[in-house]
Short mmCIF file of C-alpha atoms and ligand atoms in Angstrom, two decimals:
data_model
loop_
_atom_site.label_atom_id
_atom_site.label_comp_id
_atom_site.label_asym_id
_atom_site.label_seq_id
_atom_site.Cartn_x
_atom_site.Cartn_y
_atom_site.Cartn_z
CA SER A 1 65.29 239.61 150.84
CA ASP A 2 64.50 235.93 150.43
CA LEU A 3 66.56 233.04 149.12
CA TRP A 4 64.47 230.32 147.51
CA ILE A 5 64.98 227.34 145.22
CA PRO A 6 62.54 224.80 143.73
CA ASN A 7 61.73 221.68 145.77
CA SER A 8 61.87 218.22 144.12
CA ASN A 9 58.07 217.95 144.37
CA CYS A 10 57.41 221.19 142.45
CA SER A 11 55.70 219.86 139.33
CA THR A 12 55.36 223.24 137.60
CA CYS A 13 59.08 223.93 138.15
CA ILE A 14 60.15 220.62 136.61
CA LYS A 15 57.62 219.76 133.92
CA GLU A 16 56.83 223.20 132.56
CA CYS A 17 59.91 225.23 133.38
CA GLY A 18 62.73 222.68 133.33
CA ASN A 19 64.38 224.09 136.46
CA ALA A 20 66.99 222.32 138.60
CA VAL A 21 65.42 221.15 141.88
CA PHE A 22 66.57 220.49 145.45
CA GLN A 23 66.50 216.91 146.77
CA ALA A 24 66.38 217.01 150.57
CA ALA A 25 66.78 213.23 150.91
CA LYS A 26 70.30 213.47 149.46
CA SER A 27 71.55 215.93 152.09
CA LYS A 28 72.83 215.39 155.65
CA SER A 29 72.91 219.08 156.52
CA PHE A 30 69.30 219.77 155.51
CA LYS A 31 66.90 220.77 158.30
CA ALA A 32 63.18 221.02 157.63
CA ASN A 33 61.32 223.83 159.33
CA GLY A 34 57.93 223.54 157.72
CA THR A 35 56.53 227.04 158.13
CA SER A 36 54.71 227.80 154.90
CA PHE A 37 55.30 231.02 152.97
CA SER A 38 54.35 232.66 149.69
CA ILE A 39 55.92 235.59 147.85
CA THR A 40 54.31 237.72 145.14
CA TYR A 41 56.72 239.52 142.83
CA GLY A 42 56.05 242.14 140.14
CA VAL A 43 55.76 239.12 137.84
CA GLY A 44 54.80 235.74 139.31
CA LYS A 45 54.18 234.14 142.67
CA VAL A 46 55.93 231.28 144.51
CA SER A 47 54.95 229.28 147.59
CA GLY A 48 56.39 226.50 149.72
CA VAL A 49 57.94 225.83 153.11
CA THR A 50 60.99 227.17 154.96
CA ALA A 51 64.10 225.08 155.78
CA SER A 52 67.79 225.50 156.47
CA GLU A 53 70.88 224.13 154.78
CA THR A 54 74.56 224.83 154.10
CA VAL A 55 74.62 227.39 151.28
CA SER A 56 77.78 227.89 149.20
CA ILE A 57 78.48 230.74 146.80
CA GLY A 58 81.91 230.83 145.18
CA GLN A 59 84.39 229.93 147.95
CA ILE A 60 81.98 231.02 150.70
CA SER A 61 79.95 228.46 152.70
CA ILE A 62 77.25 229.47 155.19
CA LYS A 63 76.03 226.91 157.71
CA ASP A 64 72.33 226.69 158.66
CA GLN A 65 71.17 229.33 156.21
CA GLY A 66 67.39 229.69 156.24
CA PHE A 67 65.75 229.55 152.83
CA GLY A 68 62.49 228.82 151.04
CA LEU A 69 61.79 225.49 149.39
CA VAL A 70 59.29 226.26 146.64
CA SER A 71 56.68 223.67 145.64
CA GLN A 72 54.47 225.92 143.51
CA THR A 73 55.11 228.66 140.95
CA ASP A 74 52.70 230.33 138.57
CA THR A 75 55.19 231.45 135.93
CA CYS A 76 58.30 229.93 134.40
CA SER A 77 61.72 231.53 134.36
CA SER A 78 65.09 230.66 132.91
CA PHE A 79 66.62 230.95 136.39
CA ASP A 80 66.06 228.32 139.09
CA GLY A 81 65.67 230.51 142.18
CA VAL A 82 66.19 233.96 143.67
CA LEU A 83 68.84 235.29 146.06
CA GLY A 84 67.52 238.32 147.91
CA LEU A 85 69.93 241.14 148.81
CA ALA A 86 67.68 243.67 150.52
CA TYR A 87 67.35 244.21 154.30
CA PRO A 88 66.19 241.48 156.77
CA ARG A 89 62.99 243.49 157.40
CA ALA A 90 61.80 242.73 153.87
CA SER A 91 62.20 238.96 154.29
CA VAL A 92 58.98 236.95 153.93
CA THR A 93 60.43 233.58 155.04
CA GLY A 94 61.87 235.24 158.16
CA ALA A 95 65.39 233.98 157.36
CA ARG A 96 68.29 236.46 157.38
CA PRO A 97 69.42 237.18 153.80
CA PRO A 98 72.67 235.22 153.13
CA PHE A 99 74.93 238.30 153.03
CA TYR A 100 74.24 238.93 156.77
CA PRO A 101 75.48 235.54 158.05
CA MET A 102 78.45 235.99 155.67
CA ILE A 103 79.37 239.15 157.61
CA ASP A 104 78.56 237.68 161.07
CA GLN A 105 80.57 234.53 160.35
CA LYS A 106 83.44 236.68 158.99
CA LEU A 107 83.30 234.98 155.62
CA VAL A 108 83.69 238.28 153.72
CA ASP A 109 86.25 241.11 154.09
CA SER A 110 83.76 243.96 154.12
CA SER A 111 80.07 244.74 154.54
CA ILE A 112 79.82 245.82 150.88
CA PHE A 113 78.50 243.94 147.88
CA SER A 114 78.57 245.40 144.40
CA PHE A 115 77.38 244.86 140.86
CA HIS A 116 79.09 245.36 137.53
CA LEU A 117 76.38 244.71 134.94
CA LYS A 118 77.78 246.70 132.01
CA SER A 119 76.32 245.10 128.91
CA GLY A 120 78.68 242.97 126.89
CA ASP A 121 80.95 241.23 129.40
CA GLY A 122 78.49 239.06 131.35
CA GLY A 123 78.89 241.15 134.49
CA SER A 124 79.83 240.28 138.06
CA LEU A 125 78.58 240.41 141.65
CA ILE A 126 81.26 240.92 144.30
CA LEU A 127 80.30 239.77 147.80
CA GLY A 128 82.54 241.54 150.32
CA GLY A 129 83.84 244.56 148.46
CA SER A 130 84.03 246.55 145.26
CA ASN A 131 86.59 246.75 142.47
CA SER A 132 87.73 250.21 141.39
CA SER A 133 89.08 248.89 138.07
CA LEU A 134 85.48 248.33 137.02
CA TYR A 135 84.39 251.98 137.19
CA HIS A 136 85.54 255.50 136.31
CA GLY A 137 86.53 258.00 139.02
CA SER A 138 85.17 257.55 142.51
CA LEU A 139 81.84 256.34 143.87
CA THR A 140 79.15 258.90 144.74
CA HIS A 141 77.40 257.85 147.93
CA VAL A 142 73.76 258.29 148.86
CA ASN A 143 72.32 257.29 152.24
CA VAL A 144 69.59 254.71 152.62
CA THR A 145 66.41 256.44 153.84
CA GLN A 146 64.49 253.34 154.93
CA GLN A 147 66.25 250.10 155.80
CA LYS A 148 63.94 247.65 154.11
CA MET A 149 64.60 247.89 150.39
CA TRP A 150 67.65 249.89 149.19
CA GLN A 151 65.65 253.11 149.36
CA PHE A 152 67.15 256.54 148.76
CA THR A 153 66.11 260.04 147.73
CA MET A 154 66.37 260.65 143.98
CA ASP A 155 66.74 264.35 143.04
CA TYR A 156 65.13 263.96 139.59
CA ILE A 157 64.89 261.79 136.46
CA GLY A 158 64.29 263.01 132.92
CA PHE A 159 65.60 264.23 129.58
CA PRO A 160 67.39 267.59 130.11
CA SER A 161 67.66 268.18 126.34
CA LYS A 162 63.86 267.90 126.09
CA LYS A 163 63.22 270.00 129.20
CA CYS A 164 61.56 266.96 130.75
CA ARG A 165 62.16 266.57 134.46
CA ARG A 166 60.13 264.24 136.66
CA CYS A 167 60.37 263.48 140.40
CA ASN A 168 61.40 266.22 142.79
CA SER A 169 63.42 264.65 145.61
CA CYS A 170 61.25 261.57 145.46
CA LYS A 171 61.43 258.05 146.89
CA ALA A 172 63.36 255.47 144.85
CA ILE A 173 64.85 252.04 145.41
CA MET A 174 67.98 250.66 143.74
CA ASP A 175 67.05 247.13 142.66
CA SER A 176 69.29 244.74 140.72
CA GLY A 177 66.32 242.32 140.69
CA THR A 178 64.17 244.54 138.45
CA SER A 179 64.99 244.68 134.74
CA LEU A 180 63.62 248.11 133.84
CA ILE A 181 63.10 251.54 135.39
CA VAL A 182 59.65 251.43 136.96
CA GLY A 183 57.73 254.46 138.18
CA PRO A 184 54.36 256.10 138.81
CA THR A 185 52.00 255.95 135.81
CA GLU A 186 51.87 259.69 135.08
CA ASP A 187 55.67 260.08 135.15
CA ILE A 188 56.28 257.00 133.01
CA THR A 189 53.72 258.22 130.46
CA GLN A 190 55.55 261.56 130.30
CA LEU A 191 58.99 259.97 129.79
CA ASN A 192 57.66 257.67 127.08
CA THR A 193 55.70 260.33 125.20
CA LYS A 194 58.70 262.72 125.28
CA ILE A 195 60.61 260.22 123.15
CA ARG A 196 57.48 259.56 121.03
CA ALA A 197 57.19 255.93 122.14
CA THR A 198 53.75 254.42 121.47
CA TYR A 199 51.80 252.34 123.93
CA ASN A 200 50.82 248.88 122.71
CA ALA A 201 47.76 247.90 124.74
CA THR A 202 47.97 244.28 123.54
CA ASN A 203 51.00 243.54 125.70
CA GLY A 204 51.24 246.70 127.80
CA ILE A 205 54.61 247.86 126.46
CA TRP A 206 55.93 251.15 125.06
CA GLN A 207 57.39 250.65 121.58
CA VAL A 208 59.85 252.62 119.50
CA PRO A 209 61.22 251.68 116.07
CA CYS A 210 64.72 250.27 116.68
CA GLY A 211 65.98 252.51 113.84
CA ARG A 212 65.30 255.61 115.97
CA ILE A 213 67.57 254.67 118.90
CA SER A 214 70.50 256.86 117.88
CA TYR A 215 68.21 259.93 117.61
CA LEU A 216 66.79 259.58 121.13
CA PRO A 217 67.92 261.82 124.02
CA VAL A 218 70.12 260.80 126.94
CA LEU A 219 68.26 259.99 130.18
CA GLU A 220 69.60 261.69 133.29
CA LEU A 221 69.15 260.80 136.96
CA GLY A 222 70.08 263.28 139.68
CA ILE A 223 71.37 261.52 142.79
CA ALA A 224 73.27 263.07 145.73
CA GLY A 225 73.84 266.28 143.74
CA LYS A 226 75.48 264.42 140.82
CA LYS A 227 74.26 263.58 137.32
CA PHE A 228 74.11 259.99 136.07
CA GLN A 229 73.37 259.44 132.40
CA VAL A 230 71.89 256.49 130.56
CA ARG A 231 72.21 256.44 126.77
CA PRO A 232 69.28 255.32 124.56
CA GLN A 233 71.37 252.32 123.47
CA GLU A 234 70.96 251.09 127.08
CA TYR A 235 67.42 252.23 127.92
CA VAL A 236 65.87 250.87 124.71
CA ILE A 237 65.66 247.10 124.44
CA ALA A 238 65.32 244.89 121.35
CA TYR A 239 61.96 243.13 121.38
CA GLU A 240 60.98 241.42 118.13
CA GLY A 241 61.79 242.21 114.52
CA ASP A 242 62.46 245.93 114.25
CA VAL A 243 60.25 246.65 117.27
CA CYS A 244 62.11 247.89 120.31
CA ILE A 245 60.66 248.65 123.74
CA THR A 246 61.61 251.42 126.12
CA GLY A 247 62.98 250.58 129.56
CA PHE A 248 60.33 252.71 131.30
CA MET A 249 57.40 250.85 132.76
CA ASP A 250 54.65 251.84 135.17
CA LEU A 251 53.04 249.81 137.93
CA ALA A 252 49.50 250.81 138.89
CA GLY A 253 49.40 252.61 142.22
CA LEU A 254 53.18 252.84 142.61
CA ASN A 255 54.22 256.06 144.38
CA PHE A 256 57.99 255.58 144.15
CA TRP A 257 60.59 254.65 141.53
CA ILE A 258 62.43 251.35 141.06
CA ILE A 259 65.83 251.83 139.45
CA GLY A 260 66.58 248.49 137.80
CA ASP A 261 69.13 246.94 135.46
CA VAL A 262 68.60 249.55 132.70
CA PHE A 263 70.57 251.85 135.06
CA PHE A 264 73.03 249.15 136.22
CA ARG A 265 74.10 248.54 132.62
CA GLU A 266 75.93 251.85 132.64
CA HIS A 267 76.66 252.26 136.33
CA TYR A 268 78.67 250.30 138.85
CA VAL A 269 76.60 250.11 142.06
CA SER A 270 77.79 249.13 145.55
CA PHE A 271 75.62 248.44 148.59
CA ASP A 272 77.00 248.89 152.12
CA VAL A 273 74.91 247.15 154.79
CA GLU A 274 76.91 248.59 157.72
CA GLN A 275 77.09 252.21 156.61
CA ASN A 276 73.63 251.93 155.01
CA ARG A 277 74.58 253.67 151.80
CA ILE A 278 74.66 253.08 148.07
CA GLY A 279 77.70 253.96 145.94
CA ILE A 280 77.39 254.78 142.22
CA ALA A 281 79.94 255.43 139.47
CA LYS A 282 80.04 255.19 135.69
CA ALA A 283 80.92 251.59 134.82
CA LYS A 284 83.94 250.74 132.66
C1 NAG B 1 56.24 219.28 148.85
O1 NAG B 1 57.01 218.98 149.98
C2 NAG B 1 56.83 219.89 151.06
C3 NAG B 1 57.86 219.55 152.14
O2 NAG B 1 57.88 218.20 152.43
C4 NAG B 1 55.39 219.79 151.55
O3 NAG B 1 55.19 220.66 152.64
C5 NAG B 1 54.47 220.16 150.41
O4 NAG B 1 53.12 220.01 150.79
C6 NAG B 1 54.75 219.29 149.19
N1 NAG B 1 54.02 219.89 148.07
C7 NAG B 1 53.45 219.15 147.11
C8 NAG B 1 52.77 219.91 146.02
O5 NAG B 1 53.49 217.94 147.12
C1 NAG B 2 61.02 228.02 161.46
O1 NAG B 2 61.48 229.28 160.99
C2 NAG B 2 60.84 230.36 161.64
C3 NAG B 2 61.33 231.62 160.93
O2 NAG B 2 62.72 231.64 160.80
C4 NAG B 2 61.18 230.32 163.13
O3 NAG B 2 60.52 231.39 163.79
C5 NAG B 2 60.70 229.00 163.71
O4 NAG B 2 61.09 228.90 165.04
C6 NAG B 2 61.30 227.84 162.93
N1 NAG B 2 60.71 226.59 163.39
C7 NAG B 2 61.45 225.50 163.61
C8 NAG B 2 60.70 224.29 164.04
O5 NAG B 2 62.66 225.47 163.42
C1 NAG B 3 89.10 243.88 139.37
O1 NAG B 3 88.65 243.89 138.04
C2 NAG B 3 89.73 243.78 137.09
C3 NAG B 3 89.12 244.02 135.71
O2 NAG B 3 88.14 243.04 135.43
C4 NAG B 3 90.39 242.41 137.25
O3 NAG B 3 91.44 242.28 136.33
C5 NAG B 3 90.91 242.29 138.68
O4 NAG B 3 91.39 240.99 138.88
C6 NAG B 3 89.80 242.56 139.68
N1 NAG B 3 90.38 242.63 141.02
C7 NAG B 3 90.05 241.80 141.98
C8 NAG B 3 90.72 242.01 143.31
O5 NAG B 3 89.26 240.88 141.81
C1 NAG B 4 74.64 260.00 155.65
O1 NAG B 4 74.64 259.29 156.86
C2 NAG B 4 75.81 259.51 157.65
C3 NAG B 4 75.78 258.55 158.81
O2 NAG B 4 74.52 258.51 159.41
C4 NAG B 4 75.82 260.98 158.09
O3 NAG B 4 76.98 261.24 158.85
C5 NAG B 4 75.84 261.86 156.84
O4 NAG B 4 75.76 263.21 157.20
C6 NAG B 4 74.66 261.50 155.92
N1 NAG B 4 74.82 262.23 154.66
C7 NAG B 4 73.83 262.94 154.13
C8 NAG B 4 74.17 263.66 152.86
O5 NAG B 4 72.73 263.04 154.66
C1 NAG B 5 51.49 245.15 119.60
O1 NAG B 5 52.10 243.96 120.08
C2 NAG B 5 51.63 242.78 119.44
C3 NAG B 5 52.27 241.59 120.17
O2 NAG B 5 53.68 241.72 120.25
C4 NAG B 5 52.00 242.84 117.97
O3 NAG B 5 51.53 241.68 117.33
C5 NAG B 5 51.37 244.09 117.34
O4 NAG B 5 51.79 244.21 116.01
C6 NAG B 5 51.76 245.34 118.12
N1 NAG B 5 51.03 246.50 117.62
C7 NAG B 5 51.62 247.50 116.99
C8 NAG B 5 50.73 248.65 116.60
O5 NAG B 5 52.83 247.54 116.78
#
């Protein structure tokens, strides 16, 4: 739920990662706050101080948006910062996530934002609505069960053709900020062994020969009484040479599922912050 960008004094960001940085001295609308914060993600950690500034995205400009100014990172990334889209309760900096002031200040037409991340076309994020030309049929809605992350009840996940079915009305979060599908260790091991993926302890990934992709089964997620399928072409990812990795990863101690971009590649997903529900349809 946090927005952060690298500060001009972040030496790791500049020297090692080559990120674009924020120069407070060049801005008249910048306001320092100075409360320190630190965020630990699945991969990497950032720390710095909070501040506020005019934040513009597309044609939308938000005045006095709180954000994090990062002066230390422990990993490099090709992106400069992060724009959080979960609920205010999950914010570490204490600032309201930008989509909320956008609604309050009537800068968007609706309380919905949506993602079209179908592989191939670069994808899009719509702030203030959804676009029915980007998906087939109508959206299936599922209510948010805890207003912190985009949490919902998943009916099941598995490979019906292999009689493999994990999760029985379990906790899951829909997360555009996670690349893979992440779940409890035992379930992830089951999914991976069902498709005869092998665990490589050197780098902690599940490998499959890329040549086997077209023989692998379709993954199915049950949500709100409907079936959503992900083809192996989307859940298997090219790694190096003819080694491919599966999109199923575990996180020690995790007792819920994180449905990441592996799912978004085949499904249009909308998030409604007023009606507290997620909409899903097969992406075009
Ligand atoms: C960077 O600048 C911020 C804000 O002025 C300050 O709080 C922080 O200590 C500085 N960090 C480093 C590594 O110089
Ligand atoms: C800094 O931000 C925090 C969290 O938003 C807020 O509680 C605090 O009052 C702010 N401090 C100043 C000096 O603006
Ligand atoms: C919806 O998406 C279609 C297909 O990409 C595009 O042509 C159209 O302009 C979009 N509509 C809006 C209102 O942006
Ligand atoms: C979802 O939430 C709405 C509003 O709280 C409620 O009317 C509806 O019955 C809920 N749907 C399900 C399937 O629980
Ligand atoms: C495991 O991964 C490492 C690093 O990518 C690679 O060098 C090695 O060949 C892999 N092992 C197997 C059995 O494929």
